[in-house]
Coordinates of C-alpha atoms in Angstrom, one line a residue:
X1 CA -37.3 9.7 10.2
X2 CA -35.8 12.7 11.8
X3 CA -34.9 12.8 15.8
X4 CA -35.0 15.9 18.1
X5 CA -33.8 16.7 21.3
X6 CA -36.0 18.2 23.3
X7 CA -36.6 18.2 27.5
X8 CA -38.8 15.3 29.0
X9 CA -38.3 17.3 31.9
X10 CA -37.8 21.5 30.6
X11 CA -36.0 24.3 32.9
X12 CA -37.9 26.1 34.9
X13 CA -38.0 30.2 34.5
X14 CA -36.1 31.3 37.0
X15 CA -33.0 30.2 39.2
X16 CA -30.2 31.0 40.9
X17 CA -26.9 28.6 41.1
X18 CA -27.8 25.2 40.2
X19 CA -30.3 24.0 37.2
X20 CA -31.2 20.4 35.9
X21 CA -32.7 19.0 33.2
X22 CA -34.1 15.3 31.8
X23 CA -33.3 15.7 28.1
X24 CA -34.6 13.1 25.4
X25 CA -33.9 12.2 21.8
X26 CA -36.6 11.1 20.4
X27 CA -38.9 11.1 16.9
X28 CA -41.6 13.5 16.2
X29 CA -44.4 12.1 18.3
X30 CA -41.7 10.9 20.9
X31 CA -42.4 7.1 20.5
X32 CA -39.1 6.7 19.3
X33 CA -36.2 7.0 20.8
X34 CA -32.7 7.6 19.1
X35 CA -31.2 4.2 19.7
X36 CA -28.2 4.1 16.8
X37 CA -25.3 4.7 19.2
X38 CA -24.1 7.2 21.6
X39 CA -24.9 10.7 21.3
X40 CA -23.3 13.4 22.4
X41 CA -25.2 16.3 23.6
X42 CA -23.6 19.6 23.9
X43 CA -25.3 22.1 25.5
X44 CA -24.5 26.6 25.6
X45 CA -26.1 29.5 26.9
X46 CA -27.1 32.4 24.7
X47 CA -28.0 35.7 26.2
X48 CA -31.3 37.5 25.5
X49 CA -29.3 41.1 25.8
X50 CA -26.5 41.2 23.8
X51 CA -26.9 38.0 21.9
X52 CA -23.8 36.6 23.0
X53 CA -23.4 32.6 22.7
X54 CA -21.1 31.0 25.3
X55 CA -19.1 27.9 23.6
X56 CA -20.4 25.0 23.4
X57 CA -19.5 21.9 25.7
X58 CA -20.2 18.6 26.6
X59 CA -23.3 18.0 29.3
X60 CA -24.1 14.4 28.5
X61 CA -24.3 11.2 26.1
X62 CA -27.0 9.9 25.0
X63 CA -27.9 6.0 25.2
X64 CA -30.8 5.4 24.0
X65 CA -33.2 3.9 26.0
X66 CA -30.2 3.8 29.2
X67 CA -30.3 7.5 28.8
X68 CA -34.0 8.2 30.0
X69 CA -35.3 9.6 32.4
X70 CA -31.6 10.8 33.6
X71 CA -31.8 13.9 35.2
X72 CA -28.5 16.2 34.1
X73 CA -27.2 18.9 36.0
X74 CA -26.7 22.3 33.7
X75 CA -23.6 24.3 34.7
X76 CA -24.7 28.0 34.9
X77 CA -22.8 30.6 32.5
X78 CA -19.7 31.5 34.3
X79 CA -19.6 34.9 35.4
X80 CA -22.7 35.7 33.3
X81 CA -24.8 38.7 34.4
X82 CA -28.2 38.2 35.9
X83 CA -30.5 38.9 33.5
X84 CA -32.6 36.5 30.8
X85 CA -30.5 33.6 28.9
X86 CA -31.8 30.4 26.6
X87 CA -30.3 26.8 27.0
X88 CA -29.0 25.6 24.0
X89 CA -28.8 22.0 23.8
X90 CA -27.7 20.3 20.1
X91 CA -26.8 22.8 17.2
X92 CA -28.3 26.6 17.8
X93 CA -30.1 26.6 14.4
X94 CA -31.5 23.5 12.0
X95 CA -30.3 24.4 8.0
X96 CA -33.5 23.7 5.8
X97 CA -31.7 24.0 3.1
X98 CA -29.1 21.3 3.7
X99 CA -29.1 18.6 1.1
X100 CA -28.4 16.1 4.7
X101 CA -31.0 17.3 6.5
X102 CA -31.6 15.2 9.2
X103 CA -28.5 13.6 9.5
X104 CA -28.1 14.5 12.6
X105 CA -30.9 15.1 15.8
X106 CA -32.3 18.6 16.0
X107 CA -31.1 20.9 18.4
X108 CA -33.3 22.7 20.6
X109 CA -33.5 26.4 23.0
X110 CA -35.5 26.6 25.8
X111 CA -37.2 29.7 26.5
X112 CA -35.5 32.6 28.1
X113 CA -34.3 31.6 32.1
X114 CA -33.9 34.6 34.6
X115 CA -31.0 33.5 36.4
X116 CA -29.4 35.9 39.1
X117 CA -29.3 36.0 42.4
X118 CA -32.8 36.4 44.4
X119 CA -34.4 33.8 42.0
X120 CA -35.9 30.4 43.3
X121 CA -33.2 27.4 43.7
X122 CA -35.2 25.2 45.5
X123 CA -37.7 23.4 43.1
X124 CA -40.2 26.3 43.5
X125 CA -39.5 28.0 40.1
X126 CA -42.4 27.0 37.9
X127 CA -41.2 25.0 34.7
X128 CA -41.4 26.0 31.4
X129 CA -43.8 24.6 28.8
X130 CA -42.7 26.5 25.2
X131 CA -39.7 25.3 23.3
X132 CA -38.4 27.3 20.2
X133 CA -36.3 25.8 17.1
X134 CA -34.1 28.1 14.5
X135 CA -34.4 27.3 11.3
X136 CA -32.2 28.8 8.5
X137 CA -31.9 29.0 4.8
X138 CA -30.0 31.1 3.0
X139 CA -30.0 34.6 4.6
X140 CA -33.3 33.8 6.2
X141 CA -34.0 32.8 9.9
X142 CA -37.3 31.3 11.1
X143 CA -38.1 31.0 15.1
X144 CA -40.9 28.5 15.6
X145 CA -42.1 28.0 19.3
X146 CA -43.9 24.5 20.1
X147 CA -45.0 23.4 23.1
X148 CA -43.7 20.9 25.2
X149 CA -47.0 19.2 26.1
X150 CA -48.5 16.3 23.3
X151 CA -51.0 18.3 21.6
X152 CA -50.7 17.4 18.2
X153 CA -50.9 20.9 16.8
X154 CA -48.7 22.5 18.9
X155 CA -45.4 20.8 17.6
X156 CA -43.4 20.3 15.1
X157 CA -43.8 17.4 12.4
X158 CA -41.5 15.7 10.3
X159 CA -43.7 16.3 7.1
X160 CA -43.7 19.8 8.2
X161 CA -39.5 20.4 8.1
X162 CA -39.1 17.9 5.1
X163 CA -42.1 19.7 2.9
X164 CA -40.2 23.1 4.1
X165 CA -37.0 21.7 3.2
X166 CA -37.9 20.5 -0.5
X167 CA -39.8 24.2 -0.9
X168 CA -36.7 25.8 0.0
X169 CA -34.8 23.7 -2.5
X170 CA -37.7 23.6 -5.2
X171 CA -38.8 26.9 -5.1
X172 CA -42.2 28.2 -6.8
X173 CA -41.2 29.2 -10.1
X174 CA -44.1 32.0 -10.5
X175 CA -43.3 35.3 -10.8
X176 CA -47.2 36.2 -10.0
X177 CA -48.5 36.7 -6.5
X178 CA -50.4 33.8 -6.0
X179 CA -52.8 32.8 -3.0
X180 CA -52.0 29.8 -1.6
X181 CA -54.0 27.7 1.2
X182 CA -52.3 25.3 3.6
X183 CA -54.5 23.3 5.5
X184 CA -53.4 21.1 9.0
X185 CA -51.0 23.8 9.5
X186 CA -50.2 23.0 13.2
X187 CA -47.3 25.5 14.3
X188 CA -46.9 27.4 10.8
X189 CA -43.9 26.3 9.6
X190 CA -44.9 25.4 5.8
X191 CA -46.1 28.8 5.5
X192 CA -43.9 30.9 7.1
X193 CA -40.9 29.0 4.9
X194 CA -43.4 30.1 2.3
X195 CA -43.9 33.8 3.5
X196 CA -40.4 34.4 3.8
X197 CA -39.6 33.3 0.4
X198 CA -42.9 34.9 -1.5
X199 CA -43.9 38.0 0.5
X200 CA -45.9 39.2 -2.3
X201 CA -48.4 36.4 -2.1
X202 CA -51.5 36.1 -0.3
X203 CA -51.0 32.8 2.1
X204 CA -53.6 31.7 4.5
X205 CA -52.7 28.9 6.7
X206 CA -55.5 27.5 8.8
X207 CA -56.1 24.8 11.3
X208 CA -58.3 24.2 14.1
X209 CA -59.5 26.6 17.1
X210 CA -57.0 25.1 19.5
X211 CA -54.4 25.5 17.3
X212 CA -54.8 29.7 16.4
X213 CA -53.0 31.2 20.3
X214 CA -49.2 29.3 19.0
X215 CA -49.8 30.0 15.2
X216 CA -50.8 33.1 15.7
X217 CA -47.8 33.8 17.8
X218 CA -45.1 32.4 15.4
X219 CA -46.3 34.5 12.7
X220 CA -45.9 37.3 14.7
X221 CA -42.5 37.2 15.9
X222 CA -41.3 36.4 12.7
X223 CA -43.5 39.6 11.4
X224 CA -44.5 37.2 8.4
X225 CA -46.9 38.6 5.9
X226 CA -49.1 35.1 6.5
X227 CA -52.3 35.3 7.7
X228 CA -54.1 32.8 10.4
X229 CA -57.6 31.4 9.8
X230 CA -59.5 28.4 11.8
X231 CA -60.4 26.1 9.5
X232 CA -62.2 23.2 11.0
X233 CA -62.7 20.0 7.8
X234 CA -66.1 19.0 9.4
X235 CA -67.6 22.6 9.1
X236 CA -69.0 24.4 5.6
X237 CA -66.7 27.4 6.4
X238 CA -64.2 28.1 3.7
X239 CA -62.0 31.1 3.0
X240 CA -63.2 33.1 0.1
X241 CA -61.8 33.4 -3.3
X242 CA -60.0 30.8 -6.0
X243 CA -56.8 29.7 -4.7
X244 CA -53.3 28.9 -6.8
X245 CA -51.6 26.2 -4.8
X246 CA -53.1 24.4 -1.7
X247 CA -50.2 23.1 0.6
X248 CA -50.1 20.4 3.7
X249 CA -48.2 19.0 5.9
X250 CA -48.9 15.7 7.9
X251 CA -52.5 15.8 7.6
X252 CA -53.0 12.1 7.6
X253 CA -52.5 11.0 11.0
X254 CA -56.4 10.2 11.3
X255 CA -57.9 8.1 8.7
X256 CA -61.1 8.5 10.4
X257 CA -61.1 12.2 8.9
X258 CA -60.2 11.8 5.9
X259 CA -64.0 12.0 4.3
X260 CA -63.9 15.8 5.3
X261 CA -60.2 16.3 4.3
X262 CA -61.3 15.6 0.9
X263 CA -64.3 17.4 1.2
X264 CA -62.1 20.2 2.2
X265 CA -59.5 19.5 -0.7
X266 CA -62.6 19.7 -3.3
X267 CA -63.5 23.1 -2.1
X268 CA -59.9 24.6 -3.1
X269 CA -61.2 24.2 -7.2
X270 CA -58.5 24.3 -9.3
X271 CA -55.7 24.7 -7.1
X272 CA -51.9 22.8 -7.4
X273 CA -51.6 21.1 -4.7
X274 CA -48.9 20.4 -2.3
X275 CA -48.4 17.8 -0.1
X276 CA -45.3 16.6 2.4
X277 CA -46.5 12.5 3.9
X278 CA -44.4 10.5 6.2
X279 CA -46.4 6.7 6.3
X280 CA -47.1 5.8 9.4
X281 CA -50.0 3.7 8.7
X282 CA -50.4 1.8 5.4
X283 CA -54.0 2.6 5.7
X284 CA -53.4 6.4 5.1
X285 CA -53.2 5.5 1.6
X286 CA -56.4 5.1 1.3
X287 CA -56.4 9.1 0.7
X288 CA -54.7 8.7 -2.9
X289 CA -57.5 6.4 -3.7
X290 CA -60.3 8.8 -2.4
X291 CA -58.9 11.6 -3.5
X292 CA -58.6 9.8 -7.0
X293 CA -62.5 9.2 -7.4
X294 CA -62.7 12.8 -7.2
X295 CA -60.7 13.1 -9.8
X296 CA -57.6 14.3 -8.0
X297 CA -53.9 12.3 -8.8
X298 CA -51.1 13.1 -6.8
X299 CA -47.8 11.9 -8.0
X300 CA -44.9 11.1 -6.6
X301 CA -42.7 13.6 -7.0
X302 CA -39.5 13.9 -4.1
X303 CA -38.0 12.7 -1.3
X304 CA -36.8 14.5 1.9
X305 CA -34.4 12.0 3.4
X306 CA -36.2 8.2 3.7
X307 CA -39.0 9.2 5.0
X308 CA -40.8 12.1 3.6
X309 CA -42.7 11.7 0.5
X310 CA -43.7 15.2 -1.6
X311 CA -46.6 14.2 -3.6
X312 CA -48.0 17.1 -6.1
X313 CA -51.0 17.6 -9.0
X314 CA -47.7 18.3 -11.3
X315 CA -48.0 17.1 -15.2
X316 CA -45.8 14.2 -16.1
X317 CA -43.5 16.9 -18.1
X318 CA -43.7 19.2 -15.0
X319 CA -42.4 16.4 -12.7
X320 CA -39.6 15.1 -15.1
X321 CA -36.0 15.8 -13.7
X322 CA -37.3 17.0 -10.0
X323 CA -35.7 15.8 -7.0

């Protein structure tokens, strides 16, 4: 599985000569907690002006279970400017493309802090509740924004990085725009990894109601050529037209659904499909099975790290020699 670090308690917007923080490193749904021996966290400040990064230094180790709850004081930027800078905590950017990915816990940046004098230092700043991760591959960068609350469609998944990270390195070899569907897709990620290496294709990524305000947003401050469309499994609704590849990410967390997500799958005639899964249940594989008296066979066809299983409608001959 992969870890992140991420703030059990965030910054708050604004301050003016002291700032603390309760960081955590934990797994995706923050059950977890990284427990194979001490961590160090470094932490720098980048500047929303200039873009200026301040070196990185220590703030704190990480022990596991010792380590939470710990409030951390953050030194301020010395002799910064007032004006609007990010916390950095971990590395500044998470590689996709890495063959280790996951080796280490993802970093994380807070939002941007005013800090200057005149701003609250007395617990009265209101605290943040967005987070954002960099992800990079090749020339490309990717900000995805999450929230720090438990809504399940407002973070980041481990599916969602591994599926992005085996895209990356198994690129779609079509040189035809193609229209591809994701389904589940939560903060975006699968298909803006997707929309930044195919700009020519049509891409819809869809998820619930609740879900649209954050996806909505991360396609638009990455001014990706995706487009956002609720999609709700128990409903008739479907987006029109024949589609060339159906992707998803994590969309197997509730068995209970999975009736309508094949439903839904059916709908998308014809389509390749491709899907990231992390087991966290050994009932979720009751899906294959489903899906398989429709007439639907996923096979097993990579690995991101030990966890994440890519599972695709490839042929046998298609498959052969992909890793």
């Amino acid at each position: 599985m992969f870890f992140y670090i991420s703030f059990l308690r965030p910054p708050p917007t604004s301050c003016s000569s002291s700032l603390s923080i309760t960081p955590q490193v934990a797994n995706d749904l923050r059950t977890e907690f990284h427990e194979s021996g001490p961590l160090d966290i470094y932490y720098s400040w980048l500047s929303v002006k200039t873009g200026e990064q301040t070196r990185p230094a220590k703030l704190t180790t990480w022990r596991g279970q010792a380590s939470v709850y710990k409030e951390i004081p953050v030194p301020l930027p010395r002799g910064a400017a007032a004006g609007l800078w990010r916390l950095v905590l971990g590395a500044s950017s998470i590689a996709l493309d890495a063959e280790n990915i996951g080796d280490k816990p993802f970093g994380v940046m807070s939002m941007p802090i005013q800090l200057g004098a005149g701003q609250s230092n007395k617990g009265k700043a209101k605290l943040q509740d967005q987070i954002e991760r960099v992800y990079t591959f090749g020339e490309k960068r990717l900000r995805i924004t999450e929230q720090t609350s438990f809504d399940l469609d407002k973070k980041i998944w481990d599916s969602g990085i591994g599926l992005s990270s085996w895209l990356v390195r198994n690129p779609i070899d079509d040189p035809n725009a193609l229209r591809i569907l994701e389904l589940g897709a939560g903060t975006g990620i699968v298909s803006l990894v997707l929309g930044a290496m195919r700009p020519a294709d049509e891409i819809i990524t869809t998820d619930v109601e609740s879900a649209m305000p954050l996806l909505r947003h991360n396609i638009a401050q990455n001014a990706s050529p995706v487009r956002a469309e609720v999609l709700d499994w128990d409903e008739d609704a479907f987006p029109e037209g024949a589609f060339d590849i159906l992707v998803m990410a994590d969309v197997t967390y509730n068995t209970a659904s999975f009736p309508s997500l094949v439903k839904t799958i059916k709908k998308a005639v014809g389509a390749r499909i491709i899907m990231g899964y992390k087991q966290r249940d050994p009932a979720e594989r009751e899906l294959w099975t489903m899906l398989a008296n429709e007439g639907i066979q996923l096979k097993h066809t990579g690995m991101v790290g030990d966890a994440i299983e890519i599972w695709t409608t490839r042929t046998d001959a298609e498959s052969e020699g992909v890793h």
